[in-house]
């Protein structure tokens, strides 16, 4: 168990009918606002009009950056930074899922950098200053609404990189579960997998010693997703289901679960290569990879924790041996991803072959080993990609 520092200062407005507070919250950071959003879902669901009404009521001057892509591009970061510089923007308001929020975070820093925003992501240039970011979340998945991480893609170099900076922590986030009623079954399922993967990948499956409190909390996050994701698929407008998924998303990756452990997220590192090369949905890549990764690293040392997960989270038979229990847990998890949530189960099914596996594996390991629950060499990573075909 490591010492840790925990600080999370994002102010959360959770629940329905809280948008009336948007104007006053944004206004405390200035009057010139850059509203950022994706491909138009916020207009389709009528949310755009409501947001504009509140901003106008508060007398704010609003500029817009639309069209932020899923797996947001560095070129869009540059577009946003240009608007910030030209229009003297004071504060950014991101309305969307993780992609919109992540892109907006990097824009907030690129606004003070005279060069390609990609330099900030690669750490070629340091982040020294950032504009304040306020968010309105519309998709439960990444935790970006309450963390200081951003993930940006560069399609020219086939790179998708994460960057953390304390200045990226949103000042305020509005979490209204009704804003996620319109999320498609596919994106709901991918979001659910992402939340679960944040628990597995970064914290639950770790060789280090954790606090029992945190372990129990992680199991509850997983159980919450397992209970409510299928309900949200069946009844998209079930408030309780959407609310539970939304709060689970924030708490799975707001650093609380990281307290006392330290680890690289193996499946995330491998998935970011899939997204970087093939622009696939993050949660889908994680769903395909995770059970294979578990099988690959299953041995005497990892079996007890996999079995414990199966028993405490999925309620599998406690009397099974560690190895039998671990195998059963992996099976039940696969069924949840591919049968209950209905996601595609192989890379072949989504049109990905082995052409780039070697290069992707090398990149995932950054030329060394991918540290995690079990350290993985580039050959190991390539083997795992092959298991996904
Ligand atoms: O672009 P729009 O029109 O908004 O449509 C989006 C997009 O097509 C749509 N959507 C969002 N809210 C909706 C909606 N459709 C209908 N109704 C709504 N209410 O959903 C699609 C996917 O949106 P996106 O923002 O890409 O999804 P997500 O929130 O899963 O974000 C994924 C990105 O976040 C990164 C991923 O790698 C990926 O780039 N991650 C960010 C992390 C972080 N910041 O901490 C950690 C994660 O592990 C992850 O890597
Ligand atoms: Zn993730």
Tab-separated table of C-alpha atoms and ligand atoms in Angstrom:
chain	number	residue	atom	x	y	z
A	1	UNK	CA	0.000	0.000	0.000
A	2	UNK	CA	1.472	3.329	-1.093
A	3	UNK	CA	1.122	6.737	0.511
A	4	UNK	CA	-1.087	8.989	-1.548
A	5	UNK	CA	-2.338	12.510	-2.055
A	6	UNK	CA	-6.010	12.814	-2.949
A	7	UNK	CA	-7.578	16.021	-4.157
A	8	UNK	CA	-10.598	16.365	-6.394
A	9	UNK	CA	-12.125	19.791	-6.583
A	10	UNK	CA	-14.693	19.394	-9.377
A	11	UNK	CA	-18.024	20.775	-8.215
A	12	UNK	CA	-20.804	18.408	-9.240
A	13	UNK	CA	-24.429	19.286	-9.909
A	14	UNK	CA	-26.107	15.889	-10.060
A	15	UNK	CA	-29.704	15.314	-11.139
A	16	UNK	CA	-32.509	16.871	-13.125
A	17	UNK	CA	-33.375	20.552	-13.458
A	18	UNK	CA	-30.069	21.955	-12.260
A	19	UNK	CA	-29.206	23.705	-15.521
A	20	UNK	CA	-30.629	26.946	-14.106
A	21	UNK	CA	-27.316	27.183	-12.200
A	22	UNK	CA	-25.226	26.985	-15.401
A	23	UNK	CA	-25.135	30.728	-16.108
A	24	UNK	CA	-23.929	31.746	-12.664
A	25	UNK	CA	-21.299	28.977	-12.581
A	26	UNK	CA	-19.857	29.823	-16.002
A	27	UNK	CA	-20.026	33.555	-15.364
A	28	UNK	CA	-17.684	33.402	-12.394
A	29	UNK	CA	-14.872	32.563	-14.849
A	30	UNK	CA	-15.649	35.320	-17.350
A	31	UNK	CA	-18.126	36.395	-20.004
A	32	UNK	CA	-16.664	35.070	-23.267
A	33	UNK	CA	-17.511	31.397	-23.563
A	34	UNK	CA	-16.433	28.746	-26.066
A	35	UNK	CA	-19.176	26.121	-26.249
A	36	UNK	CA	-17.764	22.818	-27.547
A	37	UNK	CA	-19.696	19.761	-28.707
A	38	UNK	CA	-19.588	16.742	-30.984
A	39	UNK	CA	-21.364	15.660	-34.115
A	40	UNK	CA	-24.761	17.057	-33.271
A	41	UNK	CA	-26.406	14.704	-30.783
A	42	UNK	CA	-26.960	17.651	-28.426
A	43	UNK	CA	-29.014	19.384	-31.097
A	44	UNK	CA	-31.014	16.238	-31.873
A	45	UNK	CA	-31.991	15.807	-28.237
A	46	UNK	CA	-32.874	19.479	-27.831
A	47	UNK	CA	-30.177	20.031	-25.250
A	48	UNK	CA	-28.337	22.670	-27.269
A	49	UNK	CA	-31.298	25.075	-27.089
A	50	UNK	CA	-31.586	24.677	-23.329
A	51	UNK	CA	-27.879	25.349	-22.807
A	52	UNK	CA	-27.939	28.415	-25.081
A	53	UNK	CA	-30.994	29.765	-23.280
A	54	UNK	CA	-29.186	29.606	-19.931
A	55	UNK	CA	-26.011	31.183	-21.324
A	56	UNK	CA	-27.983	33.968	-22.995
A	57	UNK	CA	-29.994	34.603	-19.837
A	58	UNK	CA	-26.718	35.128	-17.995
A	59	UNK	CA	-25.642	37.675	-20.626
A	60	UNK	CA	-22.654	35.636	-21.822
A	61	UNK	CA	-21.076	35.953	-25.263
A	62	UNK	CA	-20.956	32.497	-26.817
A	63	UNK	CA	-18.650	31.164	-29.538
A	64	UNK	CA	-18.867	27.590	-30.784
A	65	UNK	CA	-16.668	24.676	-31.780
A	66	UNK	CA	-18.758	21.798	-33.132
A	67	UNK	CA	-17.859	18.496	-34.746
A	68	UNK	CA	-15.490	17.124	-32.100
A	69	UNK	CA	-14.941	13.536	-33.192
A	70	UNK	CA	-15.252	10.372	-31.110
A	71	UNK	CA	-11.533	9.672	-30.477
A	72	UNK	CA	-10.886	13.435	-30.758
A	73	UNK	CA	-8.150	14.596	-33.097
A	74	UNK	CA	-5.249	16.923	-32.401
A	75	UNK	CA	-6.313	18.960	-35.422
A	76	UNK	CA	-9.591	19.774	-33.652
A	77	UNK	CA	-7.644	20.813	-30.563
A	78	UNK	CA	-5.780	23.272	-32.788
A	79	UNK	CA	-9.036	24.629	-34.241
A	80	UNK	CA	-10.399	25.227	-30.738
A	81	UNK	CA	-7.187	26.882	-29.553
A	82	UNK	CA	-7.299	29.243	-32.500
A	83	UNK	CA	-10.819	30.379	-31.597
A	84	UNK	CA	-9.731	30.914	-27.974
A	85	UNK	CA	-6.843	33.116	-29.042
A	86	UNK	CA	-8.767	35.061	-31.692
A	87	UNK	CA	-11.884	35.644	-29.613
A	88	UNK	CA	-10.233	36.151	-26.243
A	89	UNK	CA	-12.158	33.321	-24.637
A	90	UNK	CA	-12.394	33.280	-20.820
A	91	UNK	CA	-13.975	29.907	-20.175
A	92	UNK	CA	-14.785	26.668	-22.031
A	93	UNK	CA	-18.080	24.801	-21.784
A	94	UNK	CA	-17.940	21.198	-23.048
A	95	UNK	CA	-21.269	19.480	-23.693
A	96	UNK	CA	-20.915	15.804	-24.589
A	97	UNK	CA	-19.163	12.567	-23.811
A	98	UNK	CA	-15.525	11.873	-23.002
A	99	UNK	CA	-14.323	12.860	-26.471
A	100	UNK	CA	-15.755	16.365	-26.311
A	101	UNK	CA	-14.586	16.878	-22.736
A	102	UNK	CA	-11.068	15.542	-23.432
A	103	UNK	CA	-10.640	17.689	-26.523
A	104	UNK	CA	-11.833	20.727	-24.588
A	105	UNK	CA	-9.336	20.110	-21.787
A	106	UNK	CA	-6.424	20.138	-24.209
A	107	UNK	CA	-7.833	23.202	-26.007
A	108	UNK	CA	-7.831	24.936	-22.614
A	109	UNK	CA	-4.039	24.578	-22.444
A	110	UNK	CA	-3.342	24.940	-26.169
A	111	UNK	CA	-4.989	28.374	-25.942
A	112	UNK	CA	-1.758	29.520	-24.265
A	113	UNK	CA	0.645	27.714	-26.592
A	114	UNK	CA	1.939	29.066	-29.886
A	115	UNK	CA	2.401	25.813	-31.731
A	116	UNK	CA	0.758	22.493	-32.526
A	117	UNK	CA	-1.410	21.352	-29.601
A	118	UNK	CA	-0.043	17.836	-30.186
A	119	UNK	CA	3.226	19.030	-28.595
A	120	UNK	CA	1.364	19.317	-25.276
A	121	UNK	CA	0.009	15.780	-25.589
A	122	UNK	CA	3.420	14.315	-26.372
A	123	UNK	CA	4.956	16.478	-23.622
A	124	UNK	CA	7.313	18.078	-26.118
A	125	UNK	CA	6.078	21.362	-24.657
A	126	UNK	CA	5.018	21.820	-21.024
A	127	UNK	CA	1.513	22.833	-19.989
A	128	UNK	CA	1.880	26.058	-18.066
A	129	UNK	CA	-1.570	27.579	-18.021
A	130	UNK	CA	-5.119	26.587	-18.946
A	131	UNK	CA	-8.524	28.188	-19.274
A	132	UNK	CA	-11.195	26.946	-16.863
A	133	UNK	CA	-13.398	24.122	-18.169
A	134	UNK	CA	-17.050	23.509	-17.232
A	135	UNK	CA	-18.743	20.341	-18.499
A	136	UNK	CA	-22.216	18.988	-19.124
A	137	UNK	CA	-21.950	15.211	-19.463
A	138	UNK	CA	-24.153	13.376	-21.969
A	139	UNK	CA	-22.653	9.858	-21.923
A	140	UNK	CA	-21.621	7.757	-18.922
A	141	UNK	CA	-18.260	6.114	-19.558
A	142	UNK	CA	-14.911	7.790	-19.158
A	143	UNK	CA	-14.956	9.739	-15.890
A	144	UNK	CA	-13.511	12.714	-17.795
A	145	UNK	CA	-16.153	14.902	-16.150
A	146	UNK	CA	-14.400	14.510	-12.810
A	147	UNK	CA	-10.766	13.816	-13.641
A	148	UNK	CA	-7.690	15.545	-14.996
A	149	UNK	CA	-7.070	13.225	-17.955
A	150	UNK	CA	-7.511	13.777	-21.668
A	151	UNK	CA	-6.961	11.304	-24.504
A	152	UNK	CA	-6.204	12.679	-27.969
A	153	UNK	CA	-5.645	10.913	-31.304
A	154	UNK	CA	-3.249	11.823	-34.076
A	155	UNK	CA	-4.323	9.999	-37.213
A	156	UNK	CA	-1.233	11.151	-39.123
A	157	UNK	CA	1.029	9.147	-36.819
A	158	UNK	CA	-1.466	6.480	-35.639
A	159	UNK	CA	-1.044	7.577	-32.049
A	160	UNK	CA	-3.617	7.913	-29.299
A	161	UNK	CA	-2.124	9.311	-26.128
A	162	UNK	CA	-3.390	10.170	-22.685
A	163	UNK	CA	-2.226	13.205	-20.801
A	164	UNK	CA	-2.899	14.126	-17.182
A	165	UNK	CA	-2.544	17.608	-15.804
A	166	UNK	CA	-4.048	19.115	-12.650
A	167	UNK	CA	-5.161	22.154	-14.665
A	168	UNK	CA	-7.420	19.836	-16.722
A	169	UNK	CA	-9.700	19.064	-13.796
A	170	UNK	CA	-13.119	20.523	-14.685
A	171	UNK	CA	-14.177	23.346	-12.389
A	172	UNK	CA	-17.838	22.343	-12.491
A	173	UNK	CA	-19.671	19.393	-14.061
A	174	UNK	CA	-23.407	19.039	-14.575
A	175	UNK	CA	-24.479	15.397	-14.407
A	176	UNK	CA	-28.102	15.036	-15.397
A	177	UNK	CA	-28.971	11.384	-16.081
A	178	UNK	CA	-31.845	12.408	-18.380
A	179	UNK	CA	-29.229	13.778	-20.801
A	180	UNK	CA	-28.143	10.176	-21.378
A	181	UNK	CA	-31.622	8.809	-22.242
A	182	UNK	CA	-30.831	9.191	-25.948
A	183	UNK	CA	-27.498	7.326	-25.846
A	184	UNK	CA	-27.747	4.366	-28.251
A	185	UNK	CA	-27.727	0.782	-26.934
A	186	UNK	CA	-24.281	0.320	-28.511
A	187	UNK	CA	-22.754	3.394	-26.824
A	188	UNK	CA	-24.490	2.529	-23.547
A	189	UNK	CA	-22.893	-0.932	-23.672
A	190	UNK	CA	-19.462	0.471	-24.605
A	191	UNK	CA	-19.703	3.012	-21.797
A	192	UNK	CA	-20.577	0.277	-19.301
A	193	UNK	CA	-17.528	-1.743	-20.354
A	194	UNK	CA	-15.302	1.319	-20.057
A	195	UNK	CA	-16.469	1.970	-16.482
A	196	UNK	CA	-15.830	-1.671	-15.558
A	197	UNK	CA	-12.476	-1.649	-17.266
A	198	UNK	CA	-11.342	1.391	-15.262
A	199	UNK	CA	-11.956	-0.652	-12.138
A	200	UNK	CA	-10.283	-3.841	-13.420
A	201	UNK	CA	-7.489	-2.390	-15.367
A	202	UNK	CA	-6.116	0.251	-13.153
A	203	UNK	CA	-6.971	-0.882	-9.669
A	204	UNK	CA	-8.835	-4.117	-8.949
A	205	UNK	CA	-6.417	-6.529	-10.570
A	206	UNK	CA	-3.119	-5.449	-9.172
A	207	UNK	CA	-0.196	-7.228	-7.592
A	208	UNK	CA	0.126	-4.480	-4.956
A	209	UNK	CA	-1.648	-4.488	-1.611
A	210	UNK	CA	-4.820	-2.408	-1.547
A	211	UNK	CA	-7.048	-1.063	1.158
A	212	UNK	CA	-10.000	-3.279	1.821
A	213	UNK	CA	-12.265	-0.225	1.782
A	214	UNK	CA	-11.222	0.559	-1.784
A	215	UNK	CA	-11.540	-3.081	-2.868
A	216	UNK	CA	-15.138	-3.234	-1.583
A	217	UNK	CA	-15.925	0.068	-3.267
A	218	UNK	CA	-14.598	-1.260	-6.586
A	219	UNK	CA	-16.739	-4.379	-6.318
A	220	UNK	CA	-19.764	-2.173	-5.732
A	221	UNK	CA	-19.008	-0.058	-8.791
A	222	UNK	CA	-18.789	-3.274	-10.851
A	223	UNK	CA	-22.008	-4.674	-9.369
A	224	UNK	CA	-23.782	-1.386	-10.057
A	225	UNK	CA	-22.835	-1.507	-13.738
A	226	UNK	CA	-23.774	-5.188	-13.999
A	227	UNK	CA	-27.179	-4.426	-12.506
A	228	UNK	CA	-28.011	-1.194	-14.301
A	229	UNK	CA	-26.448	-1.434	-17.779
A	230	UNK	CA	-28.847	-4.190	-18.902
A	231	UNK	CA	-31.743	-2.195	-17.437
A	232	UNK	CA	-30.662	0.942	-19.336
A	233	UNK	CA	-30.542	-1.142	-22.537
A	234	UNK	CA	-34.053	-2.430	-21.920
A	235	UNK	CA	-35.497	0.857	-20.667
A	236	UNK	CA	-33.373	3.742	-22.017
A	237	UNK	CA	-35.403	6.280	-20.024
A	238	UNK	CA	-35.100	4.531	-16.684
A	239	UNK	CA	-33.810	7.345	-14.450
A	240	UNK	CA	-32.477	5.068	-11.733
A	241	UNK	CA	-30.457	3.035	-14.230
A	242	UNK	CA	-29.022	6.083	-15.999
A	243	UNK	CA	-28.257	7.812	-12.676
A	244	UNK	CA	-26.387	4.825	-11.302
A	245	UNK	CA	-24.335	4.444	-14.468
A	246	UNK	CA	-23.519	8.150	-14.479
A	247	UNK	CA	-22.265	8.311	-10.923
A	248	UNK	CA	-20.395	5.016	-11.389
A	249	UNK	CA	-18.629	6.533	-14.404
A	250	UNK	CA	-17.394	9.480	-12.365
A	251	UNK	CA	-16.236	7.453	-9.374
A	252	UNK	CA	-14.516	4.729	-11.368
A	253	UNK	CA	-11.910	7.187	-12.588
A	254	UNK	CA	-11.763	10.251	-10.355
A	255	UNK	CA	-8.612	8.964	-8.586
A	256	UNK	CA	-10.406	7.754	-5.461
A	257	UNK	CA	-9.932	4.114	-6.488
A	258	UNK	CA	-6.268	4.731	-7.183
A	259	UNK	CA	-5.584	5.542	-3.573
A	260	UNK	CA	-2.824	3.259	-2.327
A	261	UNK	CA	-2.073	1.467	-5.601
A	262	UNK	CA	0.040	2.328	-8.595
A	263	UNK	CA	-0.136	0.559	-11.917
A	264	UNK	CA	-0.199	0.969	-15.662
A	265	UNK	CA	-3.532	0.015	-17.244
A	266	UNK	CA	-2.615	-2.860	-19.576
A	267	UNK	CA	-5.900	-3.255	-21.450
A	268	UNK	CA	-6.202	0.510	-21.897
A	269	UNK	CA	-2.705	0.693	-23.353
A	270	UNK	CA	-3.541	-2.131	-25.793
A	271	UNK	CA	-6.942	-0.641	-26.640
A	272	UNK	CA	-5.499	2.765	-27.391
A	273	UNK	CA	-3.443	1.079	-30.127
A	274	UNK	CA	-6.609	-0.436	-31.621
A	275	UNK	CA	-8.348	2.967	-31.592
A	276	UNK	CA	-5.243	4.700	-32.928
A	277	UNK	CA	-4.945	2.345	-35.902
A	278	UNK	CA	-8.611	1.571	-36.560
A	279	UNK	CA	-10.599	4.416	-34.923
A	280	UNK	CA	-12.863	1.968	-33.081
A	281	UNK	CA	-15.014	2.755	-30.041
A	282	UNK	CA	-12.902	2.601	-26.890
A	283	UNK	CA	-15.359	0.443	-24.876
A	284	UNK	CA	-15.734	-2.080	-27.693
A	285	UNK	CA	-11.968	-2.562	-27.907
A	286	UNK	CA	-11.830	-3.056	-24.145
A	287	UNK	CA	-14.642	-5.620	-24.227
A	288	UNK	CA	-12.823	-7.710	-26.829
A	289	UNK	CA	-9.437	-7.440	-25.120
A	290	UNK	CA	-10.242	-7.826	-21.431
A	291	UNK	CA	-11.328	-11.497	-21.249
A	292	UNK	CA	-8.381	-12.488	-23.509
A	293	UNK	CA	-5.946	-10.546	-21.335
A	294	UNK	CA	-7.353	-12.284	-18.274
A	295	UNK	CA	-6.957	-15.720	-19.894
A	296	UNK	CA	-3.429	-14.889	-21.017
A	297	UNK	CA	-2.181	-13.859	-17.588
A	298	UNK	CA	-4.093	-16.537	-15.691
A	299	UNK	CA	-1.735	-18.602	-13.527
A	300	UNK	CA	-1.345	-19.695	-9.900
A	301	UNK	CA	-0.540	-16.137	-8.825
A	302	UNK	CA	-3.464	-14.363	-10.547
A	303	UNK	CA	-6.157	-17.057	-10.180
A	304	UNK	CA	-7.171	-16.183	-6.580
A	305	UNK	CA	-7.973	-12.534	-7.451
A	306	UNK	CA	-9.907	-13.520	-10.596
A	307	UNK	CA	-11.874	-16.046	-8.555
A	308	UNK	CA	-12.524	-13.473	-5.833
A	309	UNK	CA	-13.896	-11.122	-8.498
A	310	UNK	CA	-16.181	-13.914	-9.775
A	311	UNK	CA	-17.455	-14.747	-6.306
A	312	UNK	CA	-17.912	-11.210	-4.946
A	313	UNK	CA	-19.160	-9.542	-8.115
A	314	UNK	CA	-20.942	-12.233	-10.148
A	315	UNK	CA	-21.815	-14.563	-7.274
A	316	UNK	CA	-20.133	-17.667	-8.732
A	317	UNK	CA	-19.688	-20.793	-6.614
A	318	UNK	CA	-17.197	-20.130	-3.827
A	319	UNK	CA	-16.340	-23.805	-3.426
A	320	UNK	CA	-14.594	-23.961	-6.819
A	321	UNK	CA	-10.797	-24.184	-6.741
A	322	UNK	CA	-8.923	-20.939	-7.439
A	323	UNK	CA	-8.183	-22.006	-11.010
A	324	UNK	CA	-11.687	-23.296	-11.747
A	325	UNK	CA	-13.187	-20.202	-10.128
A	326	UNK	CA	-10.962	-17.885	-12.167
A	327	UNK	CA	-11.904	-19.646	-15.417
A	328	UNK	CA	-15.581	-19.441	-14.512
A	329	UNK	CA	-15.245	-15.721	-13.667
A	330	UNK	CA	-13.702	-14.989	-17.067
A	331	UNK	CA	-16.466	-16.976	-18.777
A	332	UNK	CA	-19.203	-15.104	-16.922
A	333	UNK	CA	-17.602	-11.759	-17.734
A	334	UNK	CA	-17.392	-12.683	-21.449
A	335	UNK	CA	-21.050	-13.641	-21.412
A	336	UNK	CA	-21.905	-10.310	-19.824
A	337	UNK	CA	-20.024	-8.331	-22.490
A	338	UNK	CA	-21.022	-10.352	-25.538
A	339	UNK	CA	-24.429	-11.831	-24.666
A	340	UNK	CA	-26.024	-9.468	-22.138
A	341	UNK	CA	-24.600	-6.235	-23.557
A	342	UNK	CA	-24.620	-7.607	-27.104
A	343	UNK	CA	-21.172	-6.378	-28.163
A	344	UNK	CA	-19.131	-7.960	-30.961
A	345	UNK	CA	-16.724	-10.475	-29.507
A	346	UNK	CA	-13.785	-10.580	-31.944
A	347	UNK	CA	-11.551	-8.207	-33.876
A	348	UNK	CA	-12.297	-10.203	-37.036
A	349	UNK	CA	-15.996	-9.382	-36.637
A	350	UNK	CA	-15.171	-5.668	-36.736
A	351	UNK	CA	-12.874	-5.995	-39.740
A	352	UNK	CA	-9.477	-5.963	-38.028
A	353	UNK	CA	-6.800	-8.445	-39.081
A	354	UNK	CA	-3.275	-9.109	-37.801
A	355	UNK	CA	-1.493	-6.802	-40.258
A	356	UNK	CA	-0.445	-4.183	-37.694
A	357	UNK	CA	-0.263	-6.319	-34.538
A	358	UNK	CA	3.525	-6.344	-34.287
A	359	UNK	CA	3.832	-2.594	-34.584
A	360	UNK	CA	0.860	-1.970	-32.275
A	361	UNK	CA	2.334	-4.305	-29.660
A	362	UNK	CA	5.665	-2.505	-29.798
A	363	UNK	CA	3.963	0.849	-29.434
A	364	UNK	CA	1.769	-0.335	-26.541
A	365	UNK	CA	4.947	-1.380	-24.705
A	366	UNK	CA	6.707	1.839	-25.687
A	367	UNK	CA	9.611	-0.300	-26.833
A	368	UNK	CA	10.003	-1.837	-23.351
A	369	UNK	CA	7.504	-3.868	-21.290
A	370	UNK	CA	3.916	-2.979	-20.517
A	371	UNK	CA	3.778	-2.926	-16.752
A	372	UNK	CA	0.596	-4.119	-15.095
A	373	UNK	CA	-0.886	-6.926	-13.024
A	374	UNK	CA	1.520	-9.078	-15.045
A	375	UNK	CA	4.184	-7.299	-17.026
A	376	UNK	CA	3.781	-7.906	-20.766
A	377	UNK	CA	6.455	-7.967	-23.449
A	378	UNK	CA	5.671	-6.875	-27.020
A	379	UNK	CA	5.414	-10.588	-27.897
A	380	UNK	CA	2.853	-11.097	-25.098
A	381	UNK	CA	0.796	-8.147	-26.350
A	382	UNK	CA	0.924	-9.487	-29.899
A	383	UNK	CA	-0.239	-12.890	-28.624
A	384	UNK	CA	-3.175	-11.240	-26.843
A	385	UNK	CA	-4.158	-9.340	-29.998
A	386	UNK	CA	-4.093	-12.689	-31.859
A	387	UNK	CA	-6.371	-14.277	-29.256
A	388	UNK	CA	-8.895	-11.547	-30.132
A	389	UNK	CA	-9.153	-12.511	-33.828
B	1	LIG	O1	-20.535	13.471	-31.284
B	1	LIG	P1	-21.904	13.399	-30.747
B	1	LIG	O2	-22.928	13.838	-31.710
B	1	LIG	O3	-22.034	14.051	-29.409
B	1	LIG	O4	-22.245	11.833	-30.541
B	1	LIG	C1	-21.573	11.041	-29.602
B	1	LIG	C2	-20.587	10.073	-30.246
B	1	LIG	O5	-20.986	9.729	-31.526
B	1	LIG	C3	-22.579	10.102	-28.988
B	1	LIG	N1	-23.299	10.688	-27.848
B	1	LIG	C4	-22.798	11.297	-26.752
B	1	LIG	N2	-23.784	11.653	-25.927
B	1	LIG	C5	-24.951	11.299	-26.529
B	1	LIG	C6	-24.639	10.690	-27.754
B	1	LIG	N3	-25.579	10.222	-28.599
B	1	LIG	C7	-26.866	10.365	-28.225
B	1	LIG	N4	-27.220	10.923	-27.049
B	1	LIG	C8	-26.311	11.400	-26.185
B	1	LIG	N5	-26.691	11.929	-25.025
B	1	LIG	O6	-21.818	8.992	-28.545
B	1	LIG	C9	-20.698	8.819	-29.402
B	1	LIG	C10	-19.457	8.568	-28.568
B	1	LIG	O7	-19.137	9.711	-27.800
B	1	LIG	P2	-17.704	9.823	-27.088
B	1	LIG	O8	-17.635	11.122	-26.398
B	1	LIG	O9	-16.644	9.465	-28.056
B	1	LIG	O10	-17.787	8.603	-26.023
B	1	LIG	P3	-17.056	8.392	-24.648
B	1	LIG	O11	-17.670	9.218	-23.596
B	1	LIG	O12	-17.044	6.939	-24.450
B	1	LIG	O13	-15.572	8.940	-24.866
B	1	LIG	C11	-14.594	8.142	-25.489
B	1	LIG	C12	-13.267	8.873	-25.535
B	1	LIG	O14	-12.747	9.107	-24.211
B	1	LIG	C13	-11.440	8.507	-24.081
B	1	LIG	C14	-11.515	7.346	-25.049
B	1	LIG	O15	-10.260	6.840	-25.368
B	1	LIG	C15	-12.221	8.005	-26.236
B	1	LIG	O16	-11.325	8.806	-26.961
B	1	LIG	N6	-11.165	8.183	-22.678
B	1	LIG	C16	-11.006	9.206	-21.828
B	1	LIG	C17	-10.642	9.024	-20.509
B	1	LIG	C18	-10.490	10.159	-19.565
B	1	LIG	N7	-10.597	11.374	-20.017
B	1	LIG	O17	-10.230	9.941	-18.382
B	1	LIG	C19	-10.348	7.694	-19.979
B	1	LIG	C20	-10.916	6.592	-20.810
B	1	LIG	O18	-10.269	5.394	-20.471
B	1	LIG	C21	-10.836	6.825	-22.285
B	1	LIG	O19	-9.571	6.482	-22.803
B	2	LIG	ZN1	-11.370	3.784	-20.522
